[in-house]
Structures are given as structure tokens and as C-alpha cells.
Amino acid sequence: MGKGRIALVTGGTRGIGEAISKALKKAGYRVAANYGARDDAAQAFSKENDIAVYKWNIADFEACKKGVEHITKDFGGHIEVLINNAGITRDMALHKMNFENWDMVIETNLTSCFNMSRLVIDHMREKKFGRIVNISSLNGQLGQFGQTNYSAAKAGIFGFTKALAREAASRGITVNAVSPGYIATEMVKAVREDILEKIVAQIPVGRLGEPEEIARAVMYLVADEASFITGETLSVNGGQYME
Ligand code: CAA
Ligand code: NAP
């Protein structure tokens, strides 16, 4: 399926990104996995899966530029599949939030989509092929207590996805969003136990999702055959109600 295409997964070494990196590799893509800080986790992931890892901060445009150049050199070609997956939370009520907590979440979750997409789009346009999948969130659709920063960033991803999809459509590039509900990763395990229990009780399927269940949706969208699906959001949330 992957035909040896070059794929980059941001935050591709842990959690949802790890599952996406593995699924892409299994399907025959040549995979690069980015990460931000956790060298131990990245090295273990790389060794176990034989996938090259690249450390940089996706919120920093110049760092992204160097990272993309490094991958292009190592792989001897340009990125054809970009999964904008890396993200963070800094949960607290707005009346307790300072500018840094706001800005860091917006830069890491939303501005990173600009940074990375801007750096791959020219070559995708030239090649008349590209796949961009942005990982948003159910909480960008619903809003969540304690997440004005995160919900705003994730909601912004929907607008970014739809606008870029229009611009890129005539060049064989599709741009879609996957919107996970609550998935069993370290990000969710950081939620206070009593609050998480209440959240899980609201999921019709009755459990947290697994990272592999998100990877499955991503694989559907990146396929060459998914060429007529663009500007869409694929929700993967165990049936949680959406307004
Ligand atoms: N809904 C309604 N009321 C809530 C509430 C909630 N979820 N959480 C707290 N409150 C209330 C408290 O009962 C309390 O009320 P009183 O003042 O009347 O006693 C008040 O708000 C203040 O509570 P806290 O002091 O605990 O609030 P806080 O500002 O310290 O932060 C919080 C609370 C840590 C943000 C907590 O609400 C929380 O963890 N919420 C869930 C956030 C969440 O779902 N995060 C998901 C992370 S994973 C992820 O984001 C992945 C994804 O995309 C799905
Ligand atoms: P996670 O387990 O916390 O993993 C996050 C990954 O992103 C790690 O590889 C981390 O690298 C990387 N990362 C974080 N900040 C970075 C930065 N500034 N630069 C480069 N890499 C960075 O998170 P997850 O739960 O898998 O979430 C992945 C994505 O799905 C996020 O965008 C998240 O918002 C979204 N999402 C998650 C859920 C969920 O329930 N888990 C639901 C909806 C959407 P390090 O290892 O170096 O820290």
C-alpha cells in the first residue's frame, strides 16, 4: 500500500503517534518519527521498530525547517505523507490560566500544523501528490472544562484543514482531520482519576479507545486510493455525542 512513500509523523514515538508510525511502516511506507523531549522513549521506540527518530520542537518554525531538511537528506527524497500528530495539554480553568499556558498549547497544537505543512507543501505541489492528516480532538468539537487553550487549538485545526484542502485539491494533495475521543495514552492518564471515571462513563462504547484505533483511521485517509476524500473530519470517539 505505501509504495515506499516517505511519511513523517510528528510526536511519532509515543501514544497515538507511535501507533501511526508502526502502522505506516507495516504498510510499506518509509517512516520518520519526530519527538520533542523524551530521548529514552524515542530511542527505545526506534530500536524496537527500526524507525528513524528526529528530535525537534514543532512549535519552532526554524527547528521544523532543519528537521525536514535532515529527513530529506537521510531519506533521499521529499516527505509525501505528513501526519501532524504531536500535541500537549495544560488543563486549568481560564481564571487560573496565564499567557504562557495559553500560548504554549496554541503554538504546539495549532501553529505546528502551519509550520510543518508550509515546509512540505511546495514539493507536494510539484509532485502533484500529497497526504496531510491533522490530529484534532473531540474536545475541539465540544469544548471541555479546563481546556479553553486546547479546545481552541483543536477547533482551529478544523478550519486550517478545510482551507488548505481547498487550496491543495487541484494538485493531488488531500488534507483531512482525524478527531479522536479519549484514547488510552499518557495524556489521558494524567487526568485526575475521579474526573476520568466520569468521562469514561459518558462513552457509549464503554471504554477508552486504543491508539491503534486512531491509526486505523489515519491509514484509511493516507491511502493513494483515498484521493477523493479531502477537507473531511473522521471522528473516532466510541460514539460520544456531538452537537
Ligand atoms: N465539569 C464541571 N465542573 C468542574 C469540572 C468539570 N469537568 N472540573 C472541575 N469542576 C469544578 C469543581 O467541582 C470546582 O467547583 P467548585 O468551585 O464549585 O468547588 C471548580 O470547578 C474548580 O475545580 P478545580 O479547582 O479542580 O479546577 P481547576 O481549575 O484546578 O482544574 C481541571 C480542573 C484540572 C481542568 C479539571 O476540570 C479537569 O481535569 N478537567 C478535565 C479536562 C480534560 O478532560 N482533559 C482532557 C485531557 S486528555 C485530552 O485532552 C485528549 C483529548 O483530546 C480528548
Ligand atoms: P502523548 O502520549 O502525550 O504523546 C505526545 C507525543 O508528541 C510524544 O511523542 C511527544 O514527544 C510529542 N510532542 C509533544 N510536544 C512536542 C513538541 N513540542 N515537539 C515535538 N514533539 C512533541 O499524546 P497522545 O495522547 O498520543 O496524543 C497525540 C495527539 O493526539 C495530540 O495532538 C493530542 O492532542 C491528540 N489527541 C489525543 C487524545 C487522547 O485521548 N490521547 C484525544 C484526542 C486527540 P516526547 O515523547 O518527546 O514528549
Short mmCIF file of C-alpha atoms and ligand atoms in Angstrom, two decimals:
data_model
loop_
_atom_site.label_atom_id
_atom_site.label_comp_id
_atom_site.label_asym_id
_atom_site.label_seq_id
_atom_site.Cartn_x
_atom_site.Cartn_y
_atom_site.Cartn_z
CA MET A 1 0.00 0.00 0.00
CA GLY A 2 2.69 2.51 1.00
CA LYS A 3 4.79 2.01 -2.17
CA GLY A 4 7.85 3.20 -0.29
CA ARG A 5 6.43 6.71 0.12
CA ILE A 6 8.17 8.89 2.70
CA ALA A 7 5.98 9.62 5.73
CA LEU A 8 6.63 11.86 8.73
CA VAL A 9 4.70 11.52 11.98
CA THR A 10 5.17 14.37 14.47
CA GLY A 11 5.11 13.08 18.03
CA GLY A 12 5.55 9.71 16.38
CA THR A 13 7.38 7.94 19.19
CA ARG A 14 4.72 7.62 21.92
CA GLY A 15 0.97 7.19 22.30
CA ILE A 16 -1.18 7.70 19.21
CA GLY A 17 1.79 8.78 17.09
CA GLU A 18 3.66 5.58 17.92
CA ALA A 19 0.72 3.50 16.68
CA ILE A 20 0.54 5.58 13.48
CA SER A 21 4.29 5.24 12.82
CA LYS A 22 4.08 1.47 13.23
CA ALA A 23 1.01 1.14 11.01
CA LEU A 24 2.64 3.18 8.26
CA LYS A 25 5.80 1.10 8.42
CA LYS A 26 3.82 -2.13 8.31
CA ALA A 27 2.02 -0.87 5.19
CA GLY A 28 5.31 -0.22 3.37
CA TYR A 29 5.90 3.48 3.95
CA ARG A 30 9.37 4.78 4.78
CA VAL A 31 8.73 6.39 8.16
CA ALA A 32 10.40 9.20 10.11
CA ALA A 33 9.13 9.84 13.64
CA ASN A 34 9.62 13.22 15.29
CA TYR A 35 9.57 13.84 19.06
CA GLY A 36 10.15 16.77 21.40
CA ALA A 37 11.94 15.80 24.59
CA ARG A 38 11.78 12.20 25.80
CA ASP A 39 15.01 10.72 24.42
CA ASP A 40 14.60 7.50 26.42
CA ALA A 41 11.19 6.71 24.94
CA ALA A 42 12.30 7.72 21.43
CA GLN A 43 15.43 5.57 21.46
CA ALA A 44 13.54 2.53 22.76
CA PHE A 45 10.85 3.05 20.10
CA SER A 46 13.45 3.42 17.35
CA LYS A 47 15.34 0.30 18.35
CA GLU A 48 12.24 -1.82 18.74
CA ASN A 49 10.65 -0.77 15.44
CA ASP A 50 13.65 0.12 13.26
CA ILE A 51 12.17 3.56 12.59
CA ALA A 52 14.41 6.66 12.45
CA VAL A 53 13.63 9.31 15.07
CA TYR A 54 14.23 13.07 14.88
CA LYS A 55 14.14 15.45 17.84
CA TRP A 56 12.88 18.99 17.42
CA ASN A 57 10.23 21.34 18.78
CA ILE A 58 7.35 21.50 16.30
CA ALA A 59 6.31 24.88 17.70
CA ASP A 60 9.55 26.40 16.37
CA PHE A 61 9.49 27.07 12.61
CA GLU A 62 13.29 27.19 12.18
CA ALA A 63 13.67 23.91 14.10
CA CYS A 64 11.00 22.33 11.85
CA LYS A 65 12.88 23.55 8.78
CA LYS A 66 16.11 21.91 9.94
CA GLY A 67 14.23 18.72 10.84
CA VAL A 68 12.60 18.47 7.41
CA GLU A 69 15.95 19.12 5.68
CA HIS A 70 17.57 16.41 7.78
CA ILE A 71 14.88 13.87 6.86
CA THR A 72 15.01 14.81 3.15
CA LYS A 73 18.77 14.20 3.16
CA ASP A 74 18.59 10.93 5.11
CA PHE A 75 15.76 9.50 3.02
CA GLY A 76 16.96 10.88 -0.33
CA GLY A 77 13.55 12.36 -1.14
CA HIS A 78 10.77 14.64 0.00
CA ILE A 79 8.01 13.99 2.54
CA GLU A 80 4.86 12.81 0.75
CA VAL A 81 2.74 11.95 3.78
CA LEU A 82 2.60 14.29 6.79
CA ILE A 83 0.80 13.39 9.99
CA ASN A 84 0.51 16.42 12.26
CA ASN A 85 0.02 14.46 15.46
CA ALA A 86 2.19 15.93 18.26
CA GLY A 87 0.27 17.84 20.89
CA ILE A 88 0.16 18.82 24.55
CA THR A 89 -2.34 19.82 27.23
CA ARG A 90 -2.07 22.41 30.00
CA ASP A 91 -5.50 21.95 31.59
CA MET A 92 -6.89 24.55 34.00
CA ALA A 93 -9.82 26.90 34.22
CA LEU A 94 -9.37 30.16 32.30
CA HIS A 95 -9.38 32.21 35.50
CA LYS A 96 -6.25 30.33 36.57
CA MET A 97 -4.52 30.33 33.18
CA ASN A 98 -1.58 32.59 32.35
CA PHE A 99 -0.49 33.64 28.87
CA GLU A 100 2.29 31.04 28.75
CA ASN A 101 -0.21 28.18 29.33
CA TRP A 102 -2.36 29.57 26.54
CA ASP A 103 0.42 30.29 24.08
CA MET A 104 2.30 27.02 24.50
CA VAL A 105 -0.79 24.97 23.74
CA ILE A 106 -1.75 27.08 20.71
CA GLU A 107 1.81 27.02 19.32
CA THR A 108 2.35 23.30 19.88
CA ASN A 109 -1.06 22.07 18.73
CA LEU A 110 -2.04 24.57 16.03
CA THR A 111 0.89 26.69 14.83
CA SER A 112 2.82 23.43 14.38
CA CYS A 113 0.31 22.45 11.65
CA PHE A 114 1.23 25.64 9.78
CA ASN A 115 4.96 25.11 10.38
CA MET A 116 5.04 21.55 9.11
CA SER A 117 2.50 21.88 6.28
CA ARG A 118 4.26 25.01 4.96
CA LEU A 119 7.53 23.12 4.82
CA VAL A 120 6.21 20.15 2.82
CA ILE A 121 3.60 21.77 0.58
CA ASP A 122 5.90 23.09 -2.18
CA HIS A 123 7.30 19.66 -3.02
CA MET A 124 3.88 18.03 -2.75
CA ARG A 125 2.56 20.62 -5.24
CA GLU A 126 5.44 19.94 -7.62
CA LYS A 127 4.91 16.20 -7.36
CA LYS A 128 1.12 16.54 -7.64
CA PHE A 129 0.74 14.14 -4.75
CA GLY A 130 0.49 14.56 -1.01
CA ARG A 131 -1.39 13.42 2.07
CA ILE A 132 -1.74 15.59 5.17
CA VAL A 133 -3.65 14.31 8.19
CA ASN A 134 -4.09 16.60 11.20
CA ILE A 135 -4.94 15.06 14.56
CA SER A 136 -7.58 17.23 16.22
CA SER A 137 -9.83 16.20 19.14
CA LEU A 138 -13.39 15.63 20.26
CA ASN A 139 -12.71 18.44 22.73
CA GLY A 140 -12.16 20.82 19.81
CA GLN A 141 -15.68 19.94 18.68
CA LEU A 142 -17.41 20.02 22.08
CA GLY A 143 -15.24 22.25 24.28
CA GLN A 144 -14.08 20.83 27.63
CA PHE A 145 -13.89 22.26 31.15
CA GLY A 146 -10.30 23.33 31.80
CA GLN A 147 -9.34 23.33 28.12
CA THR A 148 -10.02 26.78 26.63
CA ASN A 149 -6.48 26.68 25.21
CA TYR A 150 -6.61 23.11 23.91
CA SER A 151 -10.20 23.26 22.63
CA ALA A 152 -9.37 26.49 20.75
CA ALA A 153 -6.25 24.98 19.18
CA LYS A 154 -8.03 21.78 18.17
CA ALA A 155 -11.03 23.69 16.78
CA GLY A 156 -8.55 25.82 14.81
CA ILE A 157 -7.24 22.64 13.18
CA PHE A 158 -10.65 22.04 11.57
CA GLY A 159 -10.57 25.46 9.85
CA PHE A 160 -6.95 25.02 8.82
CA THR A 161 -7.72 21.58 7.37
CA LYS A 162 -10.70 22.73 5.32
CA ALA A 163 -8.96 25.85 3.96
CA LEU A 164 -5.79 24.01 2.96
CA ALA A 165 -7.86 21.19 1.45
CA ARG A 166 -9.41 23.71 -0.96
CA GLU A 167 -6.04 25.17 -1.92
CA ALA A 168 -4.35 21.81 -2.42
CA ALA A 169 -7.12 19.82 -4.11
CA SER A 170 -6.14 20.59 -7.70
CA ARG A 171 -2.58 19.35 -7.03
CA GLY A 172 -3.44 15.82 -5.92
CA ILE A 173 -2.94 16.68 -2.27
CA THR A 174 -5.61 15.74 0.28
CA VAL A 175 -5.86 17.35 3.71
CA ASN A 176 -8.06 15.75 6.36
CA ALA A 177 -8.52 15.70 10.13
CA VAL A 178 -8.91 12.75 12.45
CA SER A 179 -10.73 13.67 15.64
CA PRO A 180 -10.14 11.18 18.45
CA GLY A 181 -12.20 10.94 21.59
CA TYR A 182 -10.50 9.75 24.78
CA ILE A 183 -7.65 7.33 23.99
CA ALA A 184 -5.55 5.37 26.50
CA THR A 185 -2.24 7.27 26.38
CA GLU A 186 -0.14 9.17 28.92
CA MET A 187 -2.01 12.37 28.00
CA VAL A 188 -5.30 10.92 29.24
CA LYS A 189 -3.78 9.06 32.16
CA ALA A 190 -2.76 12.50 33.51
CA VAL A 191 -6.43 13.39 34.07
CA ARG A 192 -7.50 13.08 37.73
CA GLU A 193 -8.90 9.60 38.35
CA ASP A 194 -12.34 10.67 39.56
CA ILE A 195 -12.79 13.02 36.58
CA LEU A 196 -11.62 10.36 34.13
CA GLU A 197 -14.11 7.88 35.56
CA LYS A 198 -16.93 10.32 34.81
CA ILE A 199 -15.61 10.89 31.30
CA VAL A 200 -15.42 7.16 30.54
CA ALA A 201 -18.97 6.72 31.84
CA GLN A 202 -20.10 9.04 29.03
CA ILE A 203 -18.51 7.00 26.23
CA PRO A 204 -21.19 4.80 24.63
CA VAL A 205 -18.69 2.06 23.76
CA GLY A 206 -17.89 1.98 27.49
CA ARG A 207 -14.11 2.28 27.41
CA LEU A 208 -11.19 4.44 26.32
CA GLY A 209 -10.06 3.99 22.73
CA GLU A 210 -6.73 2.40 21.83
CA PRO A 211 -4.03 4.24 19.83
CA GLU A 212 -4.27 1.57 17.12
CA GLU A 213 -7.92 2.52 16.59
CA ILE A 214 -6.80 6.03 15.63
CA ALA A 215 -4.00 4.71 13.44
CA ARG A 216 -6.60 2.69 11.52
CA ALA A 217 -8.47 5.90 10.59
CA VAL A 218 -5.25 7.61 9.55
CA MET A 219 -4.31 4.68 7.30
CA TYR A 220 -7.66 4.95 5.54
CA LEU A 221 -7.04 8.62 4.72
CA VAL A 222 -3.41 8.39 3.58
CA ALA A 223 -4.00 5.64 1.03
CA ASP A 224 -3.42 6.58 -2.61
CA GLU A 225 -6.97 5.33 -3.20
CA ALA A 226 -8.41 7.94 -0.77
CA SER A 227 -7.83 10.62 -3.42
CA PHE A 228 -11.45 11.92 -3.42
CA ILE A 229 -11.65 12.43 0.36
CA THR A 230 -10.42 15.88 1.35
CA GLY A 231 -11.38 18.59 3.83
CA GLU A 232 -13.10 15.93 5.94
CA THR A 233 -13.07 15.05 9.62
CA LEU A 234 -13.10 11.42 10.62
CA SER A 235 -14.32 11.19 14.23
CA VAL A 236 -13.13 8.18 16.22
CA ASN A 237 -14.62 8.54 19.67
CA GLY A 238 -16.57 5.45 20.70
CA GLY A 239 -19.89 7.07 19.84
CA GLN A 240 -19.69 10.15 22.05
CA TYR A 241 -22.47 12.56 21.38
CA MET A 242 -21.64 15.54 19.22
CA GLU A 243 -23.68 18.69 18.84
N1 CAA B 1 -17.05 19.97 34.93
C1 CAA B 1 -17.72 20.81 35.74
N2 CAA B 1 -17.18 21.37 36.85
C2 CAA B 1 -15.91 21.08 37.12
C3 CAA B 1 -15.14 20.21 36.32
C4 CAA B 1 -15.77 19.65 35.20
N3 CAA B 1 -15.10 18.83 34.38
N4 CAA B 1 -13.89 20.13 36.85
C5 CAA B 1 -13.88 20.90 37.96
N5 CAA B 1 -15.10 21.46 38.11
C6 CAA B 1 -15.48 22.36 39.18
C7 CAA B 1 -15.11 21.83 40.53
O1 CAA B 1 -16.13 20.98 41.01
C8 CAA B 1 -14.95 23.09 41.32
O2 CAA B 1 -16.21 23.57 41.68
P1 CAA B 1 -16.40 24.47 43.00
O3 CAA B 1 -15.52 25.67 42.85
O4 CAA B 1 -17.85 24.77 42.99
O5 CAA B 1 -15.97 23.56 44.13
C9 CAA B 1 -14.35 24.06 40.32
O6 CAA B 1 -14.73 23.56 39.02
C10 CAA B 1 -12.86 24.18 40.41
O7 CAA B 1 -12.31 22.88 40.40
P2 CAA B 1 -10.77 22.68 40.39
O8 CAA B 1 -10.12 23.54 41.44
O9 CAA B 1 -10.45 21.21 40.42
O10 CAA B 1 -10.46 23.27 38.95
P3 CAA B 1 -9.07 23.53 38.26
O11 CAA B 1 -9.10 24.85 37.61
O12 CAA B 1 -7.94 23.20 39.15
O13 CAA B 1 -8.98 22.48 37.07
C11 CAA B 1 -9.29 20.60 35.80
C12 CAA B 1 -9.82 21.47 36.94
C13 CAA B 1 -7.90 20.03 36.14
C14 CAA B 1 -9.18 21.33 34.50
C15 CAA B 1 -10.31 19.52 35.70
O14 CAA B 1 -11.55 20.12 35.44
C16 CAA B 1 -10.05 18.54 34.61
O15 CAA B 1 -9.12 17.75 34.68
N6 CAA B 1 -10.94 18.54 33.62
C17 CAA B 1 -10.90 17.59 32.56
C18 CAA B 1 -10.02 18.10 31.47
C19 CAA B 1 -9.94 17.07 30.41
O16 CAA B 1 -10.89 16.38 30.05
N7 CAA B 1 -8.76 16.97 29.87
C20 CAA B 1 -8.54 16.00 28.87
C21 CAA B 1 -7.06 15.73 28.78
S1 CAA B 1 -6.74 14.45 27.60
C22 CAA B 1 -7.10 15.20 26.17
O17 CAA B 1 -7.25 16.38 26.07
C23 CAA B 1 -7.19 14.32 24.98
C24 CAA B 1 -8.34 14.67 24.15
O18 CAA B 1 -8.16 15.41 23.20
C25 CAA B 1 -9.65 14.04 24.39
P1 NAP B 2 1.26 11.68 24.19
O1 NAP B 2 1.12 10.25 24.56
O2 NAP B 2 1.48 12.70 25.24
O3 NAP B 2 2.44 11.79 23.09
C1 NAP B 2 2.74 13.03 22.56
C2 NAP B 2 3.81 12.94 21.51
O4 NAP B 2 4.03 14.26 20.99
C3 NAP B 2 5.16 12.48 22.06
O5 NAP B 2 5.85 11.76 21.06
C4 NAP B 2 5.86 13.81 22.35
O6 NAP B 2 7.26 13.74 22.34
C5 NAP B 2 5.37 14.64 21.17
N1 NAP B 2 5.49 16.08 21.40
C6 NAP B 2 4.88 16.82 22.37
N2 NAP B 2 5.27 18.12 22.26
C7 NAP B 2 6.12 18.18 21.21
C8 NAP B 2 6.86 19.23 20.61
N3 NAP B 2 6.79 20.49 21.05
N4 NAP B 2 7.65 18.94 19.53
C9 NAP B 2 7.73 17.67 19.07
N5 NAP B 2 7.05 16.64 19.59
C10 NAP B 2 6.27 16.90 20.66
O7 NAP B 2 -0.02 12.18 23.38
P2 NAP B 2 -1.15 11.35 22.64
O8 NAP B 2 -2.23 11.09 23.59
O9 NAP B 2 -0.55 10.24 21.86
O10 NAP B 2 -1.70 12.49 21.64
C11 NAP B 2 -1.25 12.60 20.31
C12 NAP B 2 -2.12 13.64 19.61
O11 NAP B 2 -3.48 13.22 19.65
C13 NAP B 2 -2.08 15.01 20.27
O12 NAP B 2 -2.17 16.01 19.29
C14 NAP B 2 -3.34 15.02 21.11
O13 NAP B 2 -3.80 16.31 21.35
C15 NAP B 2 -4.26 14.24 20.20
N6 NAP B 2 -5.40 13.64 20.89
C16 NAP B 2 -5.19 12.76 21.90
C17 NAP B 2 -6.29 12.18 22.51
C18 NAP B 2 -6.16 11.19 23.62
O14 NAP B 2 -7.19 10.88 24.21
N7 NAP B 2 -4.99 10.71 23.94
C19 NAP B 2 -7.57 12.51 22.08
C20 NAP B 2 -7.74 13.42 21.05
C21 NAP B 2 -6.63 13.96 20.45
P3 NAP B 2 8.08 13.35 23.70
O15 NAP B 2 7.97 11.86 23.84
O16 NAP B 2 9.46 13.81 23.43
O17 NAP B 2 7.41 14.07 24.83
#
